[in-house]
Amino acid sequence: MEDVSLFDSIPGCNWKEFRPLVFFGIKTDVSRESIRNWVKWCKQQGFGGFNMIVDTECRGRANDEWINMLMESYETALKAAEEEGLAVWLFDDWGYPSGTAGGLVCTDDSLRLKKLVISHDCKLERGEQIFLTVPDNIVTAGIISNGTFSRIELKRGEVFGYAAKADTERFIIVSWEFDEQKAKSLCKSYPGDPAMSLIDMLNPKAAEKFLKVMHERYYNRFSNYFGTVIKGFFYDEPYLSFGFPWTENLPAEFWRKKGYDLLDVIPVMMINVQNCDSKELKTYMDDYFDVWTAMAAENFYGILARWCESRGVELSGHADLDHHLNTLSTVSGHFYRNMKHNTRPAVDVIWAQIEPGVFTDFPRYAGSVKRLLGRSHAVSETFAGMGQGLYGDLMRYITDHQTVRGIDDFHLMISTNDSAVNGSESPQMPNHMLQEPFGRIIYERIARAGAIAQSGVSAASTALYIPSCDIYRAQLCLSRITINNAEKLPWEWVDDIARELVYMPCDFDYIWDEAILELELTKGGFMTKSGHIIKTIILPPDCTLTNYAAGKLRQFNKNGGKIISVFRPNRLLEKEALLLSDPVELKAHVHRTLEIIGADRISICTRIENNRIIYMLLNESTKKTNAEIIINEKGSLYEISLTDGKPSLISSGSSFRFSTEFEESMLKVFVVDKEFVKLKPGSAVNKEKQILPFNWSLILPDKKTVSINGIEWPEWSDLGYPEYSGSMKYKAEFDWNFAEDSAVISVPGLYRHAIVSVDGREAGRLAFRPYELSIGSLKAGRHQIEITVYN
């Protein structure tokens, strides 16, 4: 029976469409031919395209000469990409955070980033006087007496005098000032140049000017590529002054949305930032957070999104500090409000944020936007700051970890066109895994996992609520030493619940206020825009729900949805919610698509595709583990090879209970075909027909040969090469006496990566687990094997 790949049997599951992209830092001061060669290298390496940025500095602010040189280089790259069939994204600035455009936006001071400060704070006793000149940038002022704030109208520049009338009074002036943050731009203007300031994301005029000087420039030059070669624009870490950002129109917008005067409450908010425990102060803080985050979302991200849509391209990009829940909605605004405007929601994984044995879940932030709001893809900027110490299996784990959580579009480490392109050298960091000889097989492996994770629809029926307002208030209070004296912080509760869900394992999404209000009610819960139903919503203790969100959740409950409160009841949903004392108790109350016994750090992604259920199981432990898996489904059960998508039949029946071994940090894929016959079984690994080499020898870097027993493998340091970086060759012989011409080479002890040759011809490359290789067309008799191992 002919083997059939899972990718061939699922309609539309073309794994090549999920090939990662690479950031292309174009050097404009080298030959155009080097750009064309780089694009060809990109195609040869197996990338699906590139995210185009600039890697050439400009003296001073961006100028016509430098920009024209840049545009010529971009044109060369775009033409080459079109010829090679590669997709291109445009990085939307000449540095980061997005918005400065090399000094072309903030030539107008009104478009610069601003924040609120307490410029005057004077405590007065009865009869004491104060005289001052009112600052030009005053926002509001007043007196706090007996706990009550009374606003005073002051004129800019006037000399003001005041004498205290009560025993104790406090005179406050709140002013605005420009934020001191500067763009990390390739345009090297003079120190302190105000035009290199970050932009006011709350002011729509700033975003509109940014579009005019950047995006429109690209469109005017490259409109014929838009929507074909050019897929979209990618923004990077837009920045605003977290805590108390300011823009001139903020009070008017606040009045429109909240119905009271922001200027009457700003001083009270700011002086009580560490003690915002009263109901009144919480309301002020929540209302302020609601208004400024909505302004940022609409007046920056929304304006960019509408422009892109009108030109036939997509919008993607990521926030700053999006790798922790407590900083998720801070210096880039409200993550979920912003991501609503992304065609492709995104996160940033450029540092060592993901590793086996350590719980982290932030890629699910973007994955949840994709699934709940019906986006086709979710993006991750990956590897850029992780250094050259990466190796294939770690790269595989970092991307598998994200894939299980919903990421399917990877934009990888920066590469430039300043190196030669030949068989042994690529335009990448020297000796880095992204180049030859192992880069291509890693990218293809990333693509295959992404394709499987995108097939069908999600089976996640549970959602965990993120209390954004509570996190905002707690974040502002962090300098208060007693804030976490005994109680967990809001994000700690969410992370504890998430960890429990991840390793049950339970497939779930994060949910937020706007999603609750936007999703449609259906029988059993909320219908997501991706087509699956959220049936259970978990609330962390003491979370602040708006009356609107609470009302929608009551309707959700009436429609059959389950609400669970952890540790403490929610005051607005005490009648509707089941109260559990500890996250551990969730296991008995949430739906799981399978059960795992004997392993405690396996995460899951479950997809439903017609009559198939696909289970992706990732061992997030640093240890090998044996697991017993129980699947209560009817059909035929297969394990799928992530090398070629071929299925191996495990059993058929009305339910399944089987044991399997997970290598450390290993991803496994299982499929239940409810129609029994959909997948034709491939050849399972037959342990008895693996090759058994003998007469081992090792060729050292100095070309000397030493004999080894093939059982106890010597450390390179013991051979006199403790700091050696490179490769060594292991040679042996083996006999093949089976009628079949297919053999399996298994190298479970491989530390990093290797090239395997049989009888002088390359048989394959190993760069990640499982370190196994199938060899076809193997005739009976004695054969030579050579394994070149790289450290």
PDB file of C-alpha atoms in Angstrom, residues 400-535:
ATOM      1  CA  ASP A 400       7.333  24.027  18.208  1.00  0.00           C
ATOM      2  CA  HIS A 401       6.522  25.692  21.529  1.00  0.00           C
ATOM      3  CA  GLN A 402       5.046  28.663  19.695  1.00  0.00           C
ATOM      4  CA  THR A 403       3.274  26.545  17.083  1.00  0.00           C
ATOM      5  CA  VAL A 404       1.401  24.617  19.764  1.00  0.00           C
ATOM      6  CA  ARG A 405       0.213  27.985  21.104  1.00  0.00           C
ATOM      7  CA  GLY A 406      -0.989  29.330  17.763  1.00  0.00           C
ATOM      8  CA  ILE A 407       1.989  30.875  15.949  1.00  0.00           C
ATOM      9  CA  ASP A 408       2.378  29.728  12.346  1.00  0.00           C
ATOM     10  CA  ASP A 409       4.268  32.558  10.601  1.00  0.00           C
ATOM     11  CA  PHE A 410       7.910  32.956  11.668  1.00  0.00           C
ATOM     12  CA  HIS A 411      10.125  35.904  10.736  1.00  0.00           C
ATOM     13  CA  LEU A 412      13.646  34.825  11.667  1.00  0.00           C
ATOM     14  CA  MET A 413      17.001  36.356  12.509  1.00  0.00           C
ATOM     15  CA  ILE A 414      18.403  39.239  10.472  1.00  0.00           C
ATOM     16  CA  SER A 415      20.637  38.480   7.506  1.00  0.00           C
ATOM     17  CA  THR A 416      22.520  40.862   5.224  1.00  0.00           C
ATOM     18  CA  ASN A 417      23.941  40.988   1.699  1.00  0.00           C
ATOM     19  CA  ASP A 418      27.547  41.627   2.723  1.00  0.00           C
ATOM     20  CA  SER A 419      28.918  38.082   2.296  1.00  0.00           C
ATOM     21  CA  ALA A 420      29.645  35.910  -0.688  1.00  0.00           C
ATOM     22  CA  VAL A 421      27.228  33.200  -1.724  1.00  0.00           C
ATOM     23  CA  ASN A 422      28.745  29.840  -2.529  1.00  0.00           C
ATOM     24  CA  GLY A 423      28.473  26.251  -1.428  1.00  0.00           C
ATOM     25  CA  SER A 424      30.130  26.755   1.945  1.00  0.00           C
ATOM     26  CA  GLU A 425      29.322  30.326   2.918  1.00  0.00           C
ATOM     27  CA  SER A 426      26.071  32.216   3.130  1.00  0.00           C
ATOM     28  CA  PRO A 427      25.149  35.840   3.855  1.00  0.00           C
ATOM     29  CA  GLN A 428      24.448  34.917   7.463  1.00  0.00           C
ATOM     30  CA  MET A 429      26.382  35.013  10.687  1.00  0.00           C
ATOM     31  CA  PRO A 430      29.463  32.795  10.254  1.00  0.00           C
ATOM     32  CA  ASN A 431      28.850  29.230  11.458  1.00  0.00           C
ATOM     33  CA  HIS A 432      25.281  30.012  12.443  1.00  0.00           C
ATOM     34  CA  MET A 433      22.650  27.292  12.170  1.00  0.00           C
ATOM     35  CA  LEU A 434      20.526  29.460   9.888  1.00  0.00           C
ATOM     36  CA  GLN A 435      22.998  28.956   7.082  1.00  0.00           C
ATOM     37  CA  GLU A 436      24.268  25.791   5.389  1.00  0.00           C
ATOM     38  CA  PRO A 437      24.409  22.938   5.906  1.00  0.00           C
ATOM     39  CA  PHE A 438      21.371  22.585   8.190  1.00  0.00           C
ATOM     40  CA  GLY A 439      19.235  25.689   7.768  1.00  0.00           C
ATOM     41  CA  ARG A 440      16.951  24.366   5.049  1.00  0.00           C
ATOM     42  CA  ILE A 441      15.876  21.211   6.889  1.00  0.00           C
ATOM     43  CA  ILE A 442      15.105  23.289   9.974  1.00  0.00           C
ATOM     44  CA  TYR A 443      12.916  25.684   7.988  1.00  0.00           C
ATOM     45  CA  GLU A 444      11.085  22.828   6.315  1.00  0.00           C
ATOM     46  CA  ARG A 445      10.473  21.241   9.726  1.00  0.00           C
ATOM     47  CA  ILE A 446       9.100  24.571  11.052  1.00  0.00           C
ATOM     48  CA  ALA A 447       6.788  24.786   8.036  1.00  0.00           C
ATOM     49  CA  ARG A 448       5.450  21.242   8.444  1.00  0.00           C
ATOM     50  CA  ALA A 449       4.561  21.781  12.091  1.00  0.00           C
ATOM     51  CA  GLY A 450       2.883  25.087  11.229  1.00  0.00           C
ATOM     52  CA  ALA A 451       0.830  23.500   8.458  1.00  0.00           C
ATOM     53  CA  ILE A 452      -0.469  20.777  10.772  1.00  0.00           C
ATOM     54  CA  ALA A 453      -1.328  23.303  13.486  1.00  0.00           C
ATOM     55  CA  GLN A 454      -3.327  25.332  10.945  1.00  0.00           C
ATOM     56  CA  SER A 455      -5.337  22.448   9.500  1.00  0.00           C
ATOM     57  CA  GLY A 456      -9.059  22.371  10.240  1.00  0.00           C
ATOM     58  CA  VAL A 457     -10.308  24.397  13.213  1.00  0.00           C
ATOM     59  CA  SER A 458      -9.250  24.649  16.829  1.00  0.00           C
ATOM     60  CA  ALA A 459     -10.768  22.282  19.362  1.00  0.00           C
ATOM     61  CA  ALA A 460     -10.111  24.686  22.252  1.00  0.00           C
ATOM     62  CA  SER A 461     -13.349  25.206  24.187  1.00  0.00           C
ATOM     63  CA  THR A 462     -11.899  26.938  27.275  1.00  0.00           C
ATOM     64  CA  ALA A 463     -10.874  30.566  27.724  1.00  0.00           C
ATOM     65  CA  LEU A 464      -8.990  32.294  30.546  1.00  0.00           C
ATOM     66  CA  TYR A 465      -9.910  35.917  31.256  1.00  0.00           C
ATOM     67  CA  ILE A 466      -7.163  38.567  31.360  1.00  0.00           C
ATOM     68  CA  PRO A 467      -8.051  41.364  33.830  1.00  0.00           C
ATOM     69  CA  SER A 468      -6.326  44.236  32.023  1.00  0.00           C
ATOM     70  CA  CYS A 469      -7.503  47.027  34.352  1.00  0.00           C
ATOM     71  CA  ASP A 470      -6.375  45.155  37.474  1.00  0.00           C
ATOM     72  CA  ILE A 471      -2.975  44.516  35.919  1.00  0.00           C
ATOM     73  CA  TYR A 472      -2.637  48.207  34.979  1.00  0.00           C
ATOM     74  CA  ARG A 473      -3.422  49.402  38.486  1.00  0.00           C
ATOM     75  CA  ALA A 474      -1.168  46.825  40.131  1.00  0.00           C
ATOM     76  CA  GLN A 475       1.675  47.684  37.762  1.00  0.00           C
ATOM     77  CA  LEU A 476       1.469  51.359  38.767  1.00  0.00           C
ATOM     78  CA  CYS A 477       1.521  50.389  42.438  1.00  0.00           C
ATOM     79  CA  LEU A 478       4.617  48.198  42.253  1.00  0.00           C
ATOM     80  CA  SER A 479       6.855  50.658  44.085  1.00  0.00           C
ATOM     81  CA  ARG A 480       4.678  50.251  47.167  1.00  0.00           C
ATOM     82  CA  ILE A 481       6.648  47.768  49.229  1.00  0.00           C
ATOM     83  CA  THR A 482       3.619  46.028  50.761  1.00  0.00           C
ATOM     84  CA  ILE A 483       1.694  45.439  47.542  1.00  0.00           C
ATOM     85  CA  ASN A 484       2.708  41.800  47.351  1.00  0.00           C
ATOM     86  CA  ASN A 485       3.194  41.173  51.029  1.00  0.00           C
ATOM     87  CA  ALA A 486       0.880  38.156  51.080  1.00  0.00           C
ATOM     88  CA  GLU A 487      -1.497  38.241  48.139  1.00  0.00           C
ATOM     89  CA  LYS A 488      -0.631  37.198  44.615  1.00  0.00           C
ATOM     90  CA  LEU A 489      -0.589  39.886  41.976  1.00  0.00           C
ATOM     91  CA  PRO A 490      -3.220  39.674  39.214  1.00  0.00           C
ATOM     92  CA  TRP A 491      -0.794  38.369  36.586  1.00  0.00           C
ATOM     93  CA  GLU A 492       0.525  35.745  39.013  1.00  0.00           C
ATOM     94  CA  TRP A 493      -2.977  34.338  39.380  1.00  0.00           C
ATOM     95  CA  VAL A 494      -3.454  34.233  35.610  1.00  0.00           C
ATOM     96  CA  ASP A 495      -0.086  32.554  35.075  1.00  0.00           C
ATOM     97  CA  ASP A 496      -0.821  29.959  37.798  1.00  0.00           C
ATOM     98  CA  ILE A 497      -4.137  29.095  36.160  1.00  0.00           C
ATOM     99  CA  ALA A 498      -2.558  29.034  32.701  1.00  0.00           C
ATOM    100  CA  ARG A 499       0.202  26.697  33.865  1.00  0.00           C
ATOM    101  CA  GLU A 500      -2.385  24.312  35.277  1.00  0.00           C
ATOM    102  CA  LEU A 501      -4.322  24.338  32.002  1.00  0.00           C
ATOM    103  CA  VAL A 502      -1.260  23.942  29.773  1.00  0.00           C
ATOM    104  CA  TYR A 503      -0.033  20.817  31.519  1.00  0.00           C
ATOM    105  CA  MET A 504      -3.384  19.078  32.111  1.00  0.00           C
ATOM    106  CA  PRO A 505      -3.098  19.253  29.089  1.00  0.00           C
ATOM    107  CA  CYS A 506      -5.983  21.518  28.065  1.00  0.00           C
ATOM    108  CA  ASP A 507      -6.137  23.488  24.838  1.00  0.00           C
ATOM    109  CA  PHE A 508      -7.371  27.013  25.655  1.00  0.00           C
ATOM    110  CA  ASP A 509      -7.318  30.672  24.674  1.00  0.00           C
ATOM    111  CA  TYR A 510      -6.990  33.913  26.560  1.00  0.00           C
ATOM    112  CA  ILE A 511     -10.037  36.173  26.398  1.00  0.00           C
ATOM    113  CA  TRP A 512     -10.473  39.876  27.159  1.00  0.00           C
ATOM    114  CA  ASP A 513     -13.328  42.371  27.547  1.00  0.00           C
ATOM    115  CA  GLU A 514     -13.600  43.444  23.913  1.00  0.00           C
ATOM    116  CA  ALA A 515     -13.625  39.829  22.725  1.00  0.00           C
ATOM    117  CA  ILE A 516     -16.377  38.961  25.198  1.00  0.00           C
ATOM    118  CA  LEU A 517     -18.475  41.830  23.844  1.00  0.00           C
ATOM    119  CA  GLU A 518     -17.680  41.059  20.207  1.00  0.00           C
ATOM    120  CA  LEU A 519     -18.200  37.292  20.066  1.00  0.00           C
ATOM    121  CA  GLU A 520     -21.613  35.984  19.110  1.00  0.00           C
ATOM    122  CA  LEU A 521     -23.669  33.901  21.513  1.00  0.00           C
ATOM    123  CA  THR A 522     -24.588  30.425  20.344  1.00  0.00           C
ATOM    124  CA  LYS A 523     -25.939  27.278  21.907  1.00  0.00           C
ATOM    125  CA  GLY A 524     -23.373  26.201  24.488  1.00  0.00           C
ATOM    126  CA  GLY A 525     -21.341  29.414  24.662  1.00  0.00           C
ATOM    127  CA  PHE A 526     -19.519  31.887  22.386  1.00  0.00           C
ATOM    128  CA  MET A 527     -18.925  31.228  18.703  1.00  0.00           C
ATOM    129  CA  THR A 528     -15.426  32.360  17.756  1.00  0.00           C
ATOM    130  CA  LYS A 529     -14.757  33.861  14.345  1.00  0.00           C
ATOM    131  CA  SER A 530     -12.588  30.845  13.564  1.00  0.00           C
ATOM    132  CA  GLY A 531     -15.570  28.542  13.921  1.00  0.00           C
ATOM    133  CA  HIS A 532     -15.142  26.820  17.276  1.00  0.00           C
ATOM    134  CA  ILE A 533     -17.199  27.343  20.432  1.00  0.00           C
ATOM    135  CA  ILE A 534     -15.892  28.624  23.763  1.00  0.00           C
ATOM    136  CA  LYS A 535     -17.890  26.681  26.336  1.00  0.00           C
TER     137      LYS A 535
END
